CSV table of C-alpha atoms in Angstrom, one decimal:
chain,number,residue,atom,x,y,z
O,1,UNK,CA,101.7,107.2,81.1
O,2,UNK,CA,102.9,110.4,82.6
O,3,UNK,CA,103.7,113.7,80.8
O,4,UNK,CA,105.6,116.7,82.1
O,5,UNK,CA,105.0,119.9,80.2
O,6,UNK,CA,106.6,123.3,80.7
O,7,UNK,CA,105.5,124.6,84.2
O,8,UNK,CA,102.2,126.3,84.1
O,9,UNK,CA,101.4,129.3,86.4
O,10,UNK,CA,98.7,128.5,88.9
O,11,UNK,CA,96.8,131.0,91.0
O,12,UNK,CA,95.1,129.8,94.2
O,13,UNK,CA,91.9,131.5,95.2
O,14,UNK,CA,91.9,131.9,99.0
O,15,UNK,CA,88.6,132.5,100.6
O,16,UNK,CA,88.0,136.1,101.8
O,17,UNK,CA,87.5,135.0,105.3
O,18,UNK,CA,90.8,133.2,105.4
O,19,UNK,CA,94.5,134.2,105.1
O,20,UNK,CA,95.7,130.8,103.7
O,21,UNK,CA,94.4,127.8,101.8
O,22,UNK,CA,94.0,124.4,103.4
O,23,UNK,CA,93.2,121.4,101.2
O,24,UNK,CA,92.7,117.7,102.3
O,25,UNK,CA,91.9,115.4,99.4
O,26,UNK,CA,91.3,111.8,98.5
O,27,UNK,CA,91.7,111.7,94.7
O,28,UNK,CA,92.5,109.1,92.0
O,29,UNK,CA,96.2,108.7,91.6
O,30,UNK,CA,96.4,110.5,88.2
O,31,UNK,CA,94.2,113.5,89.1
O,32,UNK,CA,97.0,115.4,90.9
O,33,UNK,CA,97.7,118.9,89.4
O,34,UNK,CA,100.4,118.8,86.7
O,35,UNK,CA,103.8,120.5,86.7
O,36,UNK,CA,103.2,124.1,87.8
O,37,UNK,CA,104.4,127.0,89.9
O,38,UNK,CA,102.8,130.0,91.7
O,39,UNK,CA,103.7,133.1,93.7
O,40,UNK,CA,102.7,131.4,97.0
O,41,UNK,CA,104.4,129.2,99.6
O,42,UNK,CA,103.3,125.6,99.6
O,43,UNK,CA,103.5,122.9,102.2
O,44,UNK,CA,102.6,119.4,100.9
O,45,UNK,CA,102.1,116.3,103.0
O,46,UNK,CA,101.7,112.9,101.1
O,47,UNK,CA,99.6,110.7,103.5
O,48,UNK,CA,99.2,107.8,101.1
O,49,UNK,CA,100.7,107.1,97.7
O,50,UNK,CA,104.2,107.2,96.1
O,51,UNK,CA,105.8,108.0,92.8
O,52,UNK,CA,108.1,110.7,91.4
O,53,UNK,CA,108.3,114.3,92.2
O,54,UNK,CA,109.9,117.0,90.0
O,55,UNK,CA,111.0,120.2,91.8
O,56,UNK,CA,112.8,122.8,89.8
O,57,UNK,CA,115.6,120.9,88.0
O,58,UNK,CA,115.6,117.9,90.3
O,59,UNK,CA,113.7,114.6,89.8
O,60,UNK,CA,113.4,112.0,92.7
O,61,UNK,CA,111.1,109.2,93.9
O,62,UNK,CA,108.9,109.9,96.9
O,63,UNK,CA,106.8,107.7,99.2
O,64,UNK,CA,104.1,108.2,101.8
O,65,UNK,CA,104.8,110.3,104.8
O,66,UNK,CA,107.0,113.0,103.2
O,67,UNK,CA,106.4,116.7,103.7
O,68,UNK,CA,107.9,119.2,101.3
O,69,UNK,CA,108.1,123.0,101.8
O,70,UNK,CA,108.2,125.0,98.5
O,71,UNK,CA,109.0,128.7,98.4
O,72,UNK,CA,107.3,130.9,95.8
O,73,UNK,CA,108.0,130.6,92.0
O,74,UNK,CA,109.5,127.1,92.2
O,75,UNK,CA,108.1,124.8,89.6
O,76,UNK,CA,107.0,121.4,90.9
O,77,UNK,CA,104.8,118.4,90.2
O,78,UNK,CA,104.0,115.1,91.9
O,79,UNK,CA,103.4,112.1,89.7
O,80,UNK,CA,101.8,109.2,91.6
O,81,UNK,CA,102.4,105.5,90.7
O,82,UNK,CA,99.2,103.7,89.6
O,83,UNK,CA,100.3,100.6,91.5
O,84,UNK,CA,100.8,102.3,95.0
O,85,UNK,CA,97.6,103.6,96.6
O,86,UNK,CA,94.9,102.8,99.1
O,87,UNK,CA,91.4,101.6,98.4
O,88,UNK,CA,89.6,102.4,95.1
O,89,UNK,CA,92.9,103.5,93.5
O,90,UNK,CA,93.0,106.8,95.5
O,91,UNK,CA,95.8,108.7,97.1
O,92,UNK,CA,95.5,111.1,100.1
O,93,UNK,CA,97.4,114.3,100.8
O,94,UNK,CA,97.2,117.7,102.5
O,95,UNK,CA,98.3,120.9,101.0
O,96,UNK,CA,98.7,124.3,102.8
O,97,UNK,CA,99.2,127.4,100.6
O,98,UNK,CA,99.9,130.9,101.8
O,99,UNK,CA,101.1,134.1,100.1
O,100,UNK,CA,104.3,135.9,101.0
O,101,UNK,CA,102.1,138.7,102.3
O,102,UNK,CA,100.7,136.4,105.0
O,103,UNK,CA,104.2,136.0,106.4
O,104,UNK,CA,104.7,139.8,106.3
O,105,UNK,CA,101.5,140.4,108.2
O,106,UNK,CA,102.4,137.8,110.8
O,107,UNK,CA,105.8,139.5,111.4
O,108,UNK,CA,104.2,142.9,111.6
O,109,UNK,CA,101.4,141.8,113.9
O,110,UNK,CA,103.3,139.5,116.2
O,111,UNK,CA,106.9,140.5,117.2
O,112,UNK,CA,107.3,136.9,118.5
O,113,UNK,CA,107.1,135.7,114.9
O,114,UNK,CA,109.6,138.2,113.3
O,115,UNK,CA,112.6,135.9,113.7
O,116,UNK,CA,110.7,132.8,112.4
O,117,UNK,CA,109.4,134.7,109.4
O,118,UNK,CA,112.8,136.1,108.6
O,119,UNK,CA,114.4,132.6,108.7
O,120,UNK,CA,111.6,131.1,106.6
O,121,UNK,CA,111.9,133.8,103.9
O,122,UNK,CA,115.6,133.0,103.5
O,123,UNK,CA,114.6,129.6,102.1
O,124,UNK,CA,114.8,129.6,98.3
O,125,UNK,CA,114.9,125.9,97.6
O,126,UNK,CA,112.5,123.0,97.9
O,127,UNK,CA,113.0,121.4,101.3
O,128,UNK,CA,112.1,118.0,102.7
O,129,UNK,CA,111.4,117.8,106.4
O,130,UNK,CA,113.5,115.2,108.2
O,131,UNK,CA,114.3,113.9,111.7
O,132,UNK,CA,112.2,114.7,114.8
O,133,UNK,CA,110.5,117.6,112.9
O,134,UNK,CA,108.7,115.3,110.4
O,135,UNK,CA,106.4,113.4,112.8
O,136,UNK,CA,105.6,116.6,114.6
O,137,UNK,CA,104.5,118.4,111.5
O,138,UNK,CA,102.7,115.4,110.3
O,139,UNK,CA,100.6,115.4,113.5
O,140,UNK,CA,100.0,119.1,113.3
O,141,UNK,CA,98.9,119.0,109.7
O,142,UNK,CA,96.7,116.1,110.2
O,143,UNK,CA,95.0,117.8,113.2
O,144,UNK,CA,94.0,120.7,111.0
O,145,UNK,CA,91.5,118.4,109.1
O,146,UNK,CA,89.0,118.6,112.0
O,147,UNK,CA,89.8,122.2,113.1
O,148,UNK,CA,87.8,125.4,112.5
O,149,UNK,CA,89.4,128.4,110.8
O,150,UNK,CA,90.8,129.9,114.0
O,151,UNK,CA,92.3,126.7,115.2
O,152,UNK,CA,93.8,126.1,111.8
O,153,UNK,CA,95.5,129.5,111.9
O,154,UNK,CA,96.9,128.8,115.3
O,155,UNK,CA,98.3,125.5,114.1
O,156,UNK,CA,99.8,127.0,111.0
O,157,UNK,CA,101.7,129.6,113.1
O,158,UNK,CA,103.1,126.7,115.2
O,159,UNK,CA,104.1,124.9,112.0
O,160,UNK,CA,105.9,128.0,110.7
O,161,UNK,CA,107.7,128.5,114.0
O,162,UNK,CA,108.9,124.8,114.1
O,163,UNK,CA,110.0,124.7,110.5
O,164,UNK,CA,111.9,128.0,110.6
O,165,UNK,CA,114.1,126.8,113.5
O,166,UNK,CA,114.8,123.4,112.0
O,167,UNK,CA,118.4,122.5,110.9
O,168,UNK,CA,117.8,119.0,109.5
O,169,UNK,CA,115.7,119.8,106.4
O,170,UNK,CA,117.1,118.4,103.1
O,171,UNK,CA,117.3,120.2,99.8
O,172,UNK,CA,115.2,118.5,97.2
O,173,UNK,CA,114.9,121.0,94.4
O,174,UNK,CA,116.3,124.3,93.0
O,175,UNK,CA,114.8,126.9,90.8
O,176,UNK,CA,115.4,126.0,87.1
O,177,UNK,CA,118.5,127.5,85.8
O,178,UNK,CA,117.7,129.6,82.8
O,179,UNK,CA,120.1,128.0,80.3
O,180,UNK,CA,120.0,125.7,77.3
O,181,UNK,CA,121.7,122.9,79.3
O,182,UNK,CA,119.0,123.1,82.0
O,183,UNK,CA,116.3,123.0,79.4
O,184,UNK,CA,117.8,119.9,77.8
O,185,UNK,CA,118.1,118.2,81.2
O,186,UNK,CA,114.5,119.0,81.9
O,187,UNK,CA,113.6,117.4,78.6
O,188,UNK,CA,115.5,114.2,79.6
O,189,UNK,CA,113.7,114.1,82.9
O,190,UNK,CA,110.4,114.4,81.1
O,191,UNK,CA,111.3,111.6,78.7
O,192,UNK,CA,112.5,109.3,81.5
O,193,UNK,CA,109.4,109.9,83.7
O,194,UNK,CA,107.1,109.3,80.7
O,195,UNK,CA,108.8,106.2,79.2
O,196,UNK,CA,110.8,104.5,82.0
O,197,UNK,CA,108.3,101.5,81.9
O,198,UNK,CA,109.0,101.0,78.2
O,199,UNK,CA,111.9,99.7,76.2
O,200,UNK,CA,114.1,102.7,75.5
O,201,UNK,CA,116.9,103.0,72.9
O,202,UNK,CA,119.6,105.7,72.8
O,203,UNK,CA,118.1,107.0,69.5
O,204,UNK,CA,114.7,107.4,71.2
O,205,UNK,CA,115.9,109.8,73.9
O,206,UNK,CA,118.5,111.6,71.7
O,207,UNK,CA,115.8,112.3,69.1
O,208,UNK,CA,113.4,113.5,71.9
O,209,UNK,CA,115.9,116.2,73.0
O,210,UNK,CA,116.9,117.1,69.4
O,211,UNK,CA,120.4,115.7,69.4
O,212,UNK,CA,122.2,112.9,67.7
O,213,UNK,CA,123.2,109.8,69.8
O,214,UNK,CA,126.9,110.6,70.1
O,215,UNK,CA,126.3,114.2,71.1
O,216,UNK,CA,123.6,113.2,73.6
O,217,UNK,CA,125.9,110.6,75.3
O,218,UNK,CA,128.7,113.2,75.7
O,219,UNK,CA,126.3,115.9,77.0
O,220,UNK,CA,124.6,113.6,79.5
O,221,UNK,CA,127.8,112.2,80.9
O,222,UNK,CA,129.3,115.6,81.2
O,223,UNK,CA,126.3,117.1,83.0
O,224,UNK,CA,125.4,114.1,85.2
O,225,UNK,CA,128.7,112.2,85.6
O,226,UNK,CA,127.2,108.9,84.4
O,227,UNK,CA,125.7,107.4,81.3
O,228,UNK,CA,122.0,107.8,80.5
O,229,UNK,CA,121.3,104.1,81.0
O,230,UNK,CA,123.0,104.1,84.3
O,231,UNK,CA,120.7,107.0,85.4
O,232,UNK,CA,117.7,105.2,83.9
O,233,UNK,CA,118.4,102.0,85.8
O,234,UNK,CA,119.0,103.9,89.0
O,235,UNK,CA,115.6,105.5,88.6
O,236,UNK,CA,113.9,102.2,87.8
O,237,UNK,CA,115.5,100.5,90.8
O,238,UNK,CA,114.3,103.4,93.1
O,239,UNK,CA,110.8,102.9,91.8
O,240,UNK,CA,111.0,99.2,92.4
O,241,UNK,CA,112.1,99.7,96.0
O,242,UNK,CA,108.9,101.7,96.7
O,243,UNK,CA,106.8,98.9,95.1
O,244,UNK,CA,108.6,96.2,97.1
O,245,UNK,CA,107.7,98.1,100.3
O,246,UNK,CA,104.2,99.3,99.6
O,247,UNK,CA,102.6,96.7,97.3
O,248,UNK,CA,101.9,93.0,97.2
O,249,UNK,CA,103.1,92.7,93.6
O,250,UNK,CA,105.4,89.8,92.8
O,251,UNK,CA,109.0,90.5,92.0
O,252,UNK,CA,108.5,89.6,88.4
O,253,UNK,CA,105.5,92.0,88.2
O,254,UNK,CA,107.6,94.8,89.7
O,255,UNK,CA,110.4,94.0,87.3
O,256,UNK,CA,108.1,94.5,84.3
O,257,UNK,CA,106.3,97.5,85.9
O,258,UNK,CA,109.6,99.5,86.1
O,259,UNK,CA,110.8,98.6,82.6
O,260,UNK,CA,113.0,95.5,83.1
O,261,UNK,CA,111.8,92.7,80.7
O,262,UNK,CA,114.6,90.4,81.9
O,263,UNK,CA,114.0,89.3,85.5
O,264,UNK,CA,117.6,87.9,86.0
O,265,UNK,CA,119.0,91.3,84.8
O,266,UNK,CA,116.6,93.1,87.1
O,267,UNK,CA,117.8,91.0,90.0
O,268,UNK,CA,121.5,91.6,89.2
O,269,UNK,CA,121.0,95.3,88.7
O,270,UNK,CA,119.0,95.6,91.9
O,271,UNK,CA,121.6,93.7,94.0
O,272,UNK,CA,124.5,95.8,92.5
O,273,UNK,CA,122.8,99.0,93.5
O,274,UNK,CA,121.1,98.0,96.8
O,275,UNK,CA,123.6,95.4,98.0
O,276,UNK,CA,120.8,92.9,98.7
O,277,UNK,CA,118.4,91.0,96.4
O,278,UNK,CA,114.8,92.3,95.8
O,279,UNK,CA,113.5,89.5,98.1
O,280,UNK,CA,115.9,90.4,100.9
O,281,UNK,CA,115.0,94.1,100.5
O,282,UNK,CA,111.3,93.3,100.9
O,283,UNK,CA,111.9,91.2,103.9
O,284,UNK,CA,114.0,93.9,105.6
O,285,UNK,CA,111.3,96.5,105.1
O,286,UNK,CA,108.6,94.4,106.9
């Protein structure tokens, strides 16, 4: 079971002989750091594993291969699916963390980087790398695993230069809006992420966010443009798509794993959303 709390502030200790933090890990799927934020920039590459990420006030599913750039003070957390991993239940990822002062030093030291740094510092939202840039940055980040400190620094400067000039990145998260409505939506996200595999009633979620059922229905429809159960089913189907592509689980097992206790209903809902059956979706992904 997953739990999202209020974002905690995290400070990264960077070695005195380095200007940034590089971390390549193989960890059990549920050992990833919880919902947090910091004053630093973060570049995160998911090599294996999939699940749900929460960035600011946005919650989406993710799968292996994605790279996310996060500016300072943007709350975030990755919640990996226990059914999608490589050997021994572990996931693998690379994280690069660097302070804003690192960018300032780069711009002050190297005139060639001034434009790149200026463009990068204009980013205030969580960004997902797309298009031709994604495989390039994947290769560069992976190459850093075997590099020494100086080589890693050179590679990071290349990465910054490439990212700052890209126009295909996709927004995946905003800073949380400081309002009661935003807080309520965050609570709904927490509830959905924690309980989507279970049977959920309207009273359950309404009680969780401190509202009665009627008020909650009106609130959610007004803010999201759909009913809570439509949003819940969309999220469940997105999770099932990842499992169909990345696991050997049967369709009935996947149906149960994402909260559908009725397989025919799962199949109908899946086909309505994806325009193909679960079986066809799996075959198309091979």
